[in-house]
Amino acid sequence: MSTSGPGRGRDDLGRALLAQHPRGEQWRQLDVTIANLTFEQITRMGSLGEERASDRQAVRDRIIARITDPELAGRLASRWIRWKDTFGLPMPAELDDPIAVLHHPYLLAQQASPEHSGWHKVVLPVFDAGLAIAAAGHDDAGIADYELLTAPWRQTCLPSRYTATDAYGPHTQAALRVLRHAEAAQAGVVRRMGRVCAEIDEQRWEAACAAVTEASIAWGFPLRARSLYWETVPAAEDAVGESPTDTSVVNALWGAAISQSFAGRLDSDTSALLTSPWRTAGLSLPG
């Protein structure tokens, strides 16, 4: 798993917008359930998403056409980039056009070759849920659109036994303490971690990332590691006061956080490498 990623970090609905959004709690639930998706759940969502396919596409087009708030369009497009990275989907060519980005996963599923279309289609219910939660109307017609697009996600993932407090497993709080500590640290300390991380041999770092991916799959939650990476991005940006920030800074914080979340699931050499930028800065880990 590469720990590089396009798109801005503050790519949710934004703290202020999320706080006042009528479906803000559903958005938070969506985040948690994505981190804890199993392959079986992804397959089931995809199967449910094939029902009333033409109706779903009409609703998608209608909702996207009605997004006139540039902030909402931009934030949703940024989240689309995050999910495309998380699910290993190709990136759109027109990254600067939010509306084109919002249409891209659906066009991709329609245009993909038969050998690739299965995966492209099976993850569409995640994008559908995000689109409906964030942008479907609140009148009777909008509620019907919301119900249709979110049904595969709701039927598969809700109620969830996970919350934001344990979204990355039983050691979630230790991982999140790493991110909060970094946000409170001096920017120079965090930048130093990034410089140390950048000096690590790329093949060694990629091997450690691959070990994390394997551990995540073996755990039964293949998206937990990448989901934590994307939670690390805004923390890194806050820590150094710039967005976007150097990928090495994000990697350094993610390495420390993932070592906590995946405690007991990584070998000692992998954990030592992932935490070396953090420890070199003279910081101790919660776990």
Tab-separated table of N, CA and C in Angstrom, residues 111-177:
chain	number	residue	atom	x	y	z
A	111	GLN	N	-18.090	2.532	-18.362
A	111	GLN	CA	-17.159	2.446	-19.479
A	111	GLN	C	-16.071	1.396	-19.285
A	112	ALA	N	-15.962	0.834	-18.084
A	112	ALA	CA	-14.883	-0.113	-17.804
A	112	ALA	C	-15.042	-1.383	-18.630
A	113	SER	N	-13.914	-1.997	-18.932
A	113	SER	CA	-13.930	-3.273	-19.639
A	113	SER	C	-14.541	-4.343	-18.741
A	114	PRO	N	-15.059	-5.418	-19.298
A	114	PRO	CA	-15.728	-6.443	-18.486
A	114	PRO	C	-14.877	-6.984	-17.343
A	115	GLU	N	-13.568	-7.118	-17.557
A	115	GLU	CA	-12.726	-7.685	-16.500
A	115	GLU	C	-12.527	-6.734	-15.329
A	116	HIS	N	-12.830	-5.438	-15.518
A	116	HIS	CA	-12.662	-4.465	-14.439
A	116	HIS	C	-13.984	-3.899	-13.929
A	117	SER	N	-15.052	-4.063	-14.677
A	117	SER	CA	-16.301	-3.400	-14.325
A	117	SER	C	-16.898	-3.920	-13.025
A	118	GLY	N	-16.610	-5.173	-12.671
A	118	GLY	CA	-17.182	-5.744	-11.450
A	118	GLY	C	-16.822	-4.949	-10.217
A	119	TRP	N	-15.533	-4.699	-10.006
A	119	TRP	CA	-15.092	-3.947	-8.828
A	119	TRP	C	-15.558	-2.497	-8.912
A	120	HIS	N	-15.501	-1.909	-10.107
A	120	HIS	CA	-15.928	-0.527	-10.275
A	120	HIS	C	-17.399	-0.356	-9.877
A	121	LYS	N	-18.220	-1.362	-10.184
A	121	LYS	CA	-19.639	-1.278	-9.870
A	121	LYS	C	-19.929	-1.614	-8.410
A	122	VAL	N	-19.179	-2.544	-7.855
A	122	VAL	CA	-19.507	-3.046	-6.530
A	122	VAL	C	-19.304	-1.995	-5.446
A	123	VAL	N	-18.441	-0.998	-5.689
A	123	VAL	CA	-18.189	0.024	-4.676
A	123	VAL	C	-19.063	1.263	-4.862
A	124	LEU	N	-19.887	1.296	-5.915
A	124	LEU	CA	-20.718	2.473	-6.160
A	124	LEU	C	-21.670	2.800	-5.007
A	125	PRO	N	-22.201	1.814	-4.260
A	125	PRO	CA	-23.083	2.179	-3.151
A	125	PRO	C	-22.431	3.087	-2.105
A	126	VAL	N	-21.116	3.048	-1.971
A	126	VAL	CA	-20.446	3.969	-1.047
A	126	VAL	C	-20.583	5.399	-1.561
A	127	PHE	N	-20.304	5.603	-2.846
A	127	PHE	CA	-20.451	6.933	-3.436
A	127	PHE	C	-21.916	7.371	-3.410
A	128	ASP	N	-22.828	6.447	-3.671
A	128	ASP	CA	-24.254	6.766	-3.622
A	128	ASP	C	-24.657	7.255	-2.239
A	129	ALA	N	-24.188	6.556	-1.209
A	129	ALA	CA	-24.545	6.944	0.154
A	129	ALA	C	-24.003	8.326	0.479
A	130	GLY	N	-22.745	8.566	0.114
A	130	GLY	CA	-22.163	9.878	0.383
A	130	GLY	C	-22.896	10.987	-0.345
A	131	LEU	N	-23.244	10.747	-1.604
A	131	LEU	CA	-23.958	11.741	-2.395
A	131	LEU	C	-25.322	12.046	-1.796
A	132	ALA	N	-26.046	11.009	-1.416
A	132	ALA	CA	-27.395	11.197	-0.881
A	132	ALA	C	-27.367	11.860	0.487
A	133	ILE	N	-26.454	11.426	1.343
A	133	ILE	CA	-26.372	12.009	2.683
A	133	ILE	C	-26.052	13.492	2.601
A	134	ALA	N	-25.102	13.848	1.759
A	134	ALA	CA	-24.633	15.227	1.702
A	134	ALA	C	-25.527	16.140	0.877
A	135	ALA	N	-26.127	15.619	-0.195
A	135	ALA	CA	-26.721	16.534	-1.165
A	135	ALA	C	-28.165	16.251	-1.571
A	136	ALA	N	-28.763	15.143	-1.143
A	136	ALA	CA	-30.171	14.909	-1.492
A	136	ALA	C	-31.045	15.929	-0.769
A	137	GLY	N	-32.172	16.287	-1.395
A	137	GLY	CA	-33.071	17.267	-0.797
A	137	GLY	C	-33.752	16.734	0.457
A	138	HIS	N	-34.472	17.638	1.119
A	138	HIS	CA	-35.151	17.260	2.364
A	138	HIS	C	-36.665	17.346	2.233
A	139	ASP	N	-37.140	17.578	1.002
A	139	ASP	CA	-38.572	17.482	0.755
A	139	ASP	C	-38.916	16.019	0.474
A	140	ASP	N	-40.165	15.741	0.160
A	140	ASP	CA	-40.583	14.349	-0.040
A	140	ASP	C	-39.789	13.683	-1.162
A	141	ALA	N	-39.569	14.419	-2.268
A	141	ALA	CA	-38.823	13.847	-3.391
A	141	ALA	C	-37.370	13.603	-3.002
A	142	GLY	N	-36.776	14.539	-2.275
A	142	GLY	CA	-35.391	14.376	-1.846
A	142	GLY	C	-35.214	13.224	-0.878
A	143	ILE	N	-36.181	13.065	0.009
A	143	ILE	CA	-36.120	11.946	0.952
A	143	ILE	C	-36.223	10.612	0.216
A	144	ALA	N	-37.060	10.560	-0.814
A	144	ALA	CA	-37.175	9.336	-1.614
A	144	ALA	C	-35.857	9.039	-2.329
A	145	ASP	N	-35.203	10.088	-2.842
A	145	ASP	CA	-33.894	9.906	-3.477
A	145	ASP	C	-32.881	9.390	-2.464
A	146	TYR	N	-32.903	9.976	-1.280
A	146	TYR	CA	-31.998	9.556	-0.206
A	146	TYR	C	-32.221	8.080	0.138
A	147	GLU	N	-33.475	7.706	0.287
A	147	GLU	CA	-33.788	6.327	0.653
A	147	GLU	C	-33.295	5.347	-0.407
A	148	LEU	N	-33.479	5.695	-1.683
A	148	LEU	CA	-33.068	4.792	-2.758
A	148	LEU	C	-31.555	4.635	-2.795
A	149	LEU	N	-30.822	5.742	-2.765
A	149	LEU	CA	-29.367	5.655	-2.921
A	149	LEU	C	-28.669	5.090	-1.691
A	150	THR	N	-29.210	5.313	-0.525
A	150	THR	CA	-28.536	4.812	0.688
A	150	THR	C	-28.966	3.404	1.078
A	151	ALA	N	-29.994	2.858	0.429
A	151	ALA	CA	-30.526	1.560	0.850
A	151	ALA	C	-29.472	0.452	0.904
A	152	PRO	N	-28.630	0.257	-0.134
A	152	PRO	CA	-27.634	-0.814	-0.041
A	152	PRO	C	-26.690	-0.647	1.146
A	153	TRP	N	-26.253	0.584	1.400
A	153	TRP	CA	-25.369	0.835	2.550
A	153	TRP	C	-26.101	0.591	3.861
A	154	ARG	N	-27.309	1.143	3.998
A	154	ARG	CA	-28.053	0.982	5.251
A	154	ARG	C	-28.380	-0.482	5.524
A	155	GLN	N	-28.811	-1.192	4.492
A	155	GLN	CA	-29.200	-2.583	4.683
A	155	GLN	C	-28.009	-3.480	5.000
A	156	THR	N	-26.830	-3.084	4.540
A	156	THR	CA	-25.630	-3.904	4.745
A	156	THR	C	-24.873	-3.528	6.012
A	157	CYS	N	-24.805	-2.246	6.321
A	157	CYS	CA	-23.871	-1.769	7.348
A	157	CYS	C	-24.519	-1.268	8.634
A	158	LEU	N	-25.819	-1.019	8.618
A	158	LEU	CA	-26.478	-0.474	9.808
A	158	LEU	C	-27.460	-1.480	10.384
A	159	PRO	N	-27.579	-1.528	11.689
A	159	PRO	CA	-26.744	-0.800	12.653
A	159	PRO	C	-25.332	-1.376	12.709
A	160	SER	N	-24.379	-0.503	12.973
A	160	SER	CA	-22.982	-0.940	13.065
A	160	SER	C	-22.585	-1.119	14.521
A	161	ARG	N	-21.764	-2.112	14.766
A	161	ARG	CA	-21.273	-2.296	16.129
A	161	ARG	C	-20.064	-1.422	16.422
A	162	TYR	N	-19.638	-0.635	15.419
A	162	TYR	CA	-18.493	0.248	15.599
A	162	TYR	C	-18.934	1.702	15.645
A	163	THR	N	-18.183	2.501	16.383
A	163	THR	CA	-18.399	3.939	16.449
A	163	THR	C	-17.061	4.618	16.192
A	164	ALA	N	-17.052	5.943	16.226
A	164	ALA	CA	-15.802	6.668	16.016
A	164	ALA	C	-14.763	6.339	17.084
A	165	THR	N	-15.196	5.848	18.242
A	165	THR	CA	-14.249	5.545	19.314
A	165	THR	C	-13.469	4.261	19.075
A	166	ASP	N	-14.006	3.362	18.234
A	166	ASP	CA	-13.293	2.111	17.958
A	166	ASP	C	-13.284	1.785	16.468
A	167	ALA	N	-13.280	2.827	15.640
A	167	ALA	CA	-13.361	2.640	14.187
A	167	ALA	C	-12.186	1.858	13.626
A	168	TYR	N	-11.035	1.898	14.302
A	168	TYR	CA	-9.834	1.212	13.815
A	168	TYR	C	-9.431	0.066	14.738
A	169	GLY	N	-10.402	-0.478	15.452
A	169	GLY	CA	-10.126	-1.604	16.320
A	169	GLY	C	-10.006	-1.205	17.774
A	170	PRO	N	-9.686	-2.154	18.638
A	170	PRO	CA	-9.660	-1.894	20.080
A	170	PRO	C	-8.606	-0.885	20.521
A	171	HIS	N	-7.609	-0.623	19.679
A	171	HIS	CA	-6.570	0.343	20.041
A	171	HIS	C	-6.743	1.671	19.304
A	172	THR	N	-7.978	1.953	18.893
A	172	THR	CA	-8.251	3.190	18.157
A	172	THR	C	-7.834	4.421	18.945
A	173	GLN	N	-8.143	4.454	20.214
A	173	GLN	CA	-7.861	5.667	20.995
A	173	GLN	C	-6.367	5.948	21.100
A	174	ALA	N	-5.565	4.905	21.173
A	174	ALA	CA	-4.109	5.116	21.190
A	174	ALA	C	-3.647	5.724	19.872
A	175	ALA	N	-4.214	5.242	18.762
A	175	ALA	CA	-3.860	5.789	17.450
A	175	ALA	C	-4.280	7.248	17.339
A	176	LEU	N	-5.490	7.566	17.811
A	176	LEU	CA	-5.968	8.938	17.728
A	176	LEU	C	-5.200	9.871	18.659
A	177	ARG	N	-4.713	9.339	19.772
A	177	ARG	CA	-3.881	10.178	20.653
A	177	ARG	C	-2.598	10.595	19.957
